[in-house]
mmCIF file of C-alpha atoms in Angstrom:
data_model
loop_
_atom_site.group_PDB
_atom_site.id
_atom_site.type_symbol
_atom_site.label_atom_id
_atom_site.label_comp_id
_atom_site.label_asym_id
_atom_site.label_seq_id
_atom_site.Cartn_x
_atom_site.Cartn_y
_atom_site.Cartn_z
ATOM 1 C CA UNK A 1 69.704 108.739 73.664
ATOM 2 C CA UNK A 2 72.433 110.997 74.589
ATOM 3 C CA UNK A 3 69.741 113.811 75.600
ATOM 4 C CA UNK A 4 68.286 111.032 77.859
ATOM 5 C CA UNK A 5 71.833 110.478 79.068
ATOM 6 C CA UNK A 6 72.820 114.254 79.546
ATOM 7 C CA UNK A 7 75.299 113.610 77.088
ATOM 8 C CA UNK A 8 76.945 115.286 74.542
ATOM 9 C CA UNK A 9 77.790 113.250 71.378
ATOM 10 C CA UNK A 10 81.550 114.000 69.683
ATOM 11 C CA UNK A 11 81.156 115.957 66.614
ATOM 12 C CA UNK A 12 82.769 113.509 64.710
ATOM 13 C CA UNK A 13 80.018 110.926 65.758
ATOM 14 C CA UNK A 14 77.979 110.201 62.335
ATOM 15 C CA UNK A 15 74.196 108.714 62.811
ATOM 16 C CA UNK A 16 73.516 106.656 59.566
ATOM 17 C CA UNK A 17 70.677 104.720 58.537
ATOM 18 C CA UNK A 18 70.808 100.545 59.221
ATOM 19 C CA UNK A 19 71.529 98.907 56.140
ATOM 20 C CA UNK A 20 69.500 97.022 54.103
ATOM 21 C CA UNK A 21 70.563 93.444 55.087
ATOM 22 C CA UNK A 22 67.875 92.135 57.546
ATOM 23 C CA UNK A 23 68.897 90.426 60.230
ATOM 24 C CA UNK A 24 67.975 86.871 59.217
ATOM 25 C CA UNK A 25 70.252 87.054 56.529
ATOM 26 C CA UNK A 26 73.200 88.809 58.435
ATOM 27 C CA UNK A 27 72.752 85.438 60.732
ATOM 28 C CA UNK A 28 72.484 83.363 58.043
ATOM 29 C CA UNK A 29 76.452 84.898 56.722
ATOM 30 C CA UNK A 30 77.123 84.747 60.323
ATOM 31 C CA UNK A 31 76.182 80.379 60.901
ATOM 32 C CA UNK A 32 77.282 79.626 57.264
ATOM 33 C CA UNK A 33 80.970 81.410 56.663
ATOM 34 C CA UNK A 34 81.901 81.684 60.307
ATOM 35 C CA UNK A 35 84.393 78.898 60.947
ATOM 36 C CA UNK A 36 83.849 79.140 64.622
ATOM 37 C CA UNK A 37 80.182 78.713 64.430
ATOM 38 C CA UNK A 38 80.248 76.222 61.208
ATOM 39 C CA UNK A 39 81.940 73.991 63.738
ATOM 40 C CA UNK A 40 80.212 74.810 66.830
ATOM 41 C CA UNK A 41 76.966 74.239 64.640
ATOM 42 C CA UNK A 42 78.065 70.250 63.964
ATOM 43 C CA UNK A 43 79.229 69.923 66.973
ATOM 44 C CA UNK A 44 75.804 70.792 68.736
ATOM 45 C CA UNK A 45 73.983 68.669 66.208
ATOM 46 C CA UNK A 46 76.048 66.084 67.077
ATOM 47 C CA UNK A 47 75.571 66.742 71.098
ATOM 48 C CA UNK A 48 71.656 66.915 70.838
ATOM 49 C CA UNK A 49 71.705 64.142 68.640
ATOM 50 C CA UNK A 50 73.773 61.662 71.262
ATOM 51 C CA UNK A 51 71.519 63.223 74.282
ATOM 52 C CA UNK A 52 68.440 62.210 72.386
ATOM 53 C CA UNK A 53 69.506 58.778 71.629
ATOM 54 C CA UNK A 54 70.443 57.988 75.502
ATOM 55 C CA UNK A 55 67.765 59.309 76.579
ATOM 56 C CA UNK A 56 64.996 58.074 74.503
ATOM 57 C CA UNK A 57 66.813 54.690 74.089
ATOM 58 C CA UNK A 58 66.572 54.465 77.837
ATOM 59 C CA UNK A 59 63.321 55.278 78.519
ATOM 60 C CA UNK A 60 61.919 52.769 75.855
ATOM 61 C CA UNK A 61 64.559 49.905 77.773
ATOM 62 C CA UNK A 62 61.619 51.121 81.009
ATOM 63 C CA UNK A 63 59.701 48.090 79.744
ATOM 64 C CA UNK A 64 62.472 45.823 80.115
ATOM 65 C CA UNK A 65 63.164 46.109 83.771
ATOM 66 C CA UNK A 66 61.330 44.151 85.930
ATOM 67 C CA UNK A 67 58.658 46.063 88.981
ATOM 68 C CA UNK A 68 55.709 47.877 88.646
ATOM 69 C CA UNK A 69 56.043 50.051 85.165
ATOM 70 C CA UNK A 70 54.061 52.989 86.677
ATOM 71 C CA UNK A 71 55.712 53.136 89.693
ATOM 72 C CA UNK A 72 59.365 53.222 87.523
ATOM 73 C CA UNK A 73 58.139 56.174 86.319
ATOM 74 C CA UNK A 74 57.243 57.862 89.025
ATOM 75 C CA UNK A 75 60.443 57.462 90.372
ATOM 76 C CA UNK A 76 62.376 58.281 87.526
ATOM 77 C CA UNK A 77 60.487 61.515 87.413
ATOM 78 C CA UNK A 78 60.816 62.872 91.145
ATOM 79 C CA UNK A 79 64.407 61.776 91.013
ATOM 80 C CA UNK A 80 64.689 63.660 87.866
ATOM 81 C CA UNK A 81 62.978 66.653 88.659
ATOM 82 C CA UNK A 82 65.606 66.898 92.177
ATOM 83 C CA UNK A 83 68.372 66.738 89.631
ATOM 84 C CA UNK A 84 67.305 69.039 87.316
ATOM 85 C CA UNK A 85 66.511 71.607 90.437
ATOM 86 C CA UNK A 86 70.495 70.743 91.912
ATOM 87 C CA UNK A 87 71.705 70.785 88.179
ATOM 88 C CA UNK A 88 72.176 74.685 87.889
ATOM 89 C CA UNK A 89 73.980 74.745 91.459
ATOM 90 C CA UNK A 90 76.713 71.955 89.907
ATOM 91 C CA UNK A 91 76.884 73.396 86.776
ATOM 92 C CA UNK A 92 78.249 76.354 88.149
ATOM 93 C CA UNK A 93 80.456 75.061 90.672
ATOM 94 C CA UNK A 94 81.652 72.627 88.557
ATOM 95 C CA UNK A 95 81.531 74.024 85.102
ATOM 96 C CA UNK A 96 79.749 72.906 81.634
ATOM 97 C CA UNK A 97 82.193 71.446 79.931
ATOM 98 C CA UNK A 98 83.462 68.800 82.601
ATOM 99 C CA UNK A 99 79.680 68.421 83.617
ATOM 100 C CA UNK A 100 78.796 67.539 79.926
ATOM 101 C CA UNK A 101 82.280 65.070 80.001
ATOM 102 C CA UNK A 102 80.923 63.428 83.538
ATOM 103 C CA UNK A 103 77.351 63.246 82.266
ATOM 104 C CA UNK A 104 77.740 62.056 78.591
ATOM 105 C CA UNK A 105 80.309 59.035 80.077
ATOM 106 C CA UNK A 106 77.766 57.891 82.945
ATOM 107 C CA UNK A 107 74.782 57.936 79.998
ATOM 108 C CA UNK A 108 76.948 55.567 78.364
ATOM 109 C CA UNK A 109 78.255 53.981 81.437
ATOM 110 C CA UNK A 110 74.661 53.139 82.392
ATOM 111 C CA UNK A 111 74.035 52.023 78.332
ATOM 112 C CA UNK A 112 76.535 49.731 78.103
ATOM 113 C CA UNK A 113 76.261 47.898 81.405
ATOM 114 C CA UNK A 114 72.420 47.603 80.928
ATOM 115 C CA UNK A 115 72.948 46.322 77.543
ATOM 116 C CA UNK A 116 74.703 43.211 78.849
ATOM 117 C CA UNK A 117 72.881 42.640 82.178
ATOM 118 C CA UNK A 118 69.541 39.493 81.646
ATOM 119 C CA UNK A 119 66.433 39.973 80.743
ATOM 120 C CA UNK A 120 63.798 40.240 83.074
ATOM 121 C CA UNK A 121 63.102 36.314 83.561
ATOM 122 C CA UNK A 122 66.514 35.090 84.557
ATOM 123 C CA UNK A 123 67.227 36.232 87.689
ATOM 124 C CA UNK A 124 65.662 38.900 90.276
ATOM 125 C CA UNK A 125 68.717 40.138 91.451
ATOM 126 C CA UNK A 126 69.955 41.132 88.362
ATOM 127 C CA UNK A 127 67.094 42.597 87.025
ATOM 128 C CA UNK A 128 66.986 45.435 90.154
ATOM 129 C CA UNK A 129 70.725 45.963 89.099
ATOM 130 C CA UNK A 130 69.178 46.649 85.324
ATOM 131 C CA UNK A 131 66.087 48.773 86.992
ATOM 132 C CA UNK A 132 68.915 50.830 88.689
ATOM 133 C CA UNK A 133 71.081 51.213 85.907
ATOM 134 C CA UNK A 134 67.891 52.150 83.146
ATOM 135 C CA UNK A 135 66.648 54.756 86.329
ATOM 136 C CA UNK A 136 70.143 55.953 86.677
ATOM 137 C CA UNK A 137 70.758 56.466 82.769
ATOM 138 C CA UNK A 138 67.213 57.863 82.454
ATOM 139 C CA UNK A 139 68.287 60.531 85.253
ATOM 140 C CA UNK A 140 71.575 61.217 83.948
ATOM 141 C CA UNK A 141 69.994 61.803 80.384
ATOM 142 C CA UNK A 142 67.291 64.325 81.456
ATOM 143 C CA UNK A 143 70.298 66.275 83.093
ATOM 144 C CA UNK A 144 71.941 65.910 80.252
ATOM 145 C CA UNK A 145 69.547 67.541 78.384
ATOM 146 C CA UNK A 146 68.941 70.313 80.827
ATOM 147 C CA UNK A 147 73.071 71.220 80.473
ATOM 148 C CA UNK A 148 72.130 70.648 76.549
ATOM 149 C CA UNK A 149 69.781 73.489 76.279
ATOM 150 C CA UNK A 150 72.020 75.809 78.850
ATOM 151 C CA UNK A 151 75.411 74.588 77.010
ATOM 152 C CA UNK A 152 73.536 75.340 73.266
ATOM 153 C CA UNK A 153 71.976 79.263 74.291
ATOM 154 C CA UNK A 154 75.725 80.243 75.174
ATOM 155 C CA UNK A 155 78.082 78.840 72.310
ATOM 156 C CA UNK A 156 76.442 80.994 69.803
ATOM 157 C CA UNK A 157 76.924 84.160 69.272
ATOM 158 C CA UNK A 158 74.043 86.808 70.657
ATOM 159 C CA UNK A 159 72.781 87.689 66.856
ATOM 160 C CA UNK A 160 72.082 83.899 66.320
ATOM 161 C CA UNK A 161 71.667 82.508 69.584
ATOM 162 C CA UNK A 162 67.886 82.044 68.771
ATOM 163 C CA UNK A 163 68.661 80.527 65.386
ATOM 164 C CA UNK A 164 71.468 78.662 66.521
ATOM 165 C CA UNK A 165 68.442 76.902 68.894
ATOM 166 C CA UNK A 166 66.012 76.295 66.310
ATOM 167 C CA UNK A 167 63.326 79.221 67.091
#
């Protein structure tokens, strides 16, 4: 490399052979004895377990709102494919962590007021206030997952950033 480079190496620079600890077990030391990454471990578990649970918990309240089922969808996913395009330009004006904070407290924003809005057969009015609120959380979850997968890659460190995301 230092040929390549046109180089030359100090003479006190020492080439030595790797050693024999592969590098599945060097991340393995790394995740487990790490305090930094022991935490940052539960605390992504903890993140990708909350995203999954708005999201999914959302998309299964789709049959509750009232309107055309297919046609829900299809607006859910063209408004969620915009946001997931505008995403990356907020995340980085904005930052992760306070777009994480925004996100995760509309999810449950969105949660908690459909929760306690009528079913379906009460009233129209405030069933397109639950269709709103169940398209709205439904958005806000798929970005939330999009941050989830940006936020995870870059909290680990680079020799476990693939283990750290489950590949």
């Amino acid at each position: 490399m230092a040929s390549w480079n046109k180089v030359e190496l100090p003479e006190e620079f020492e080439i030595t052979q790797g050693d024999e600890e592969s590098e599945k077990e060097r991340a393995w030391k790394l995740i487990t004895f790490s305090c930094y990454t022991a935490s940052a471990t539960l605390a992504q578990m903890f993140i990708w377990f909350t995203a999954a649970l708005y999201f999914f918990a959302l998309s299964f309240n789709m049959n509750d709102v009232m309107g055309n089922p297919y046609l829900n969808l299809a607006v859910t996913g063209v408004v969620e494919v915009v946001v997931n395009i505008l995403s990356y330009f907020v995340i980085d004006r904005i930052g992760r962590r306070w777009c994480m904070l925004i996100s995760f407290f509309l999810c449950g924003l969105s949660v908690g007021i459909c929760r306690f809005l009528p079913h379906a057969s009460l009233h129209y009015t405030h069933f397109s206030l639950k269709t709103f609120w169940v398209i709205f959380g439904r958005v806000v979850g798929g970005f939330i997952y999009s941050l989830v997968y940006l936020y995870s890659a870059e909290i680990f460190p680079t020799t476990v950033r693939s283990s750290g995301l489950g590949a």
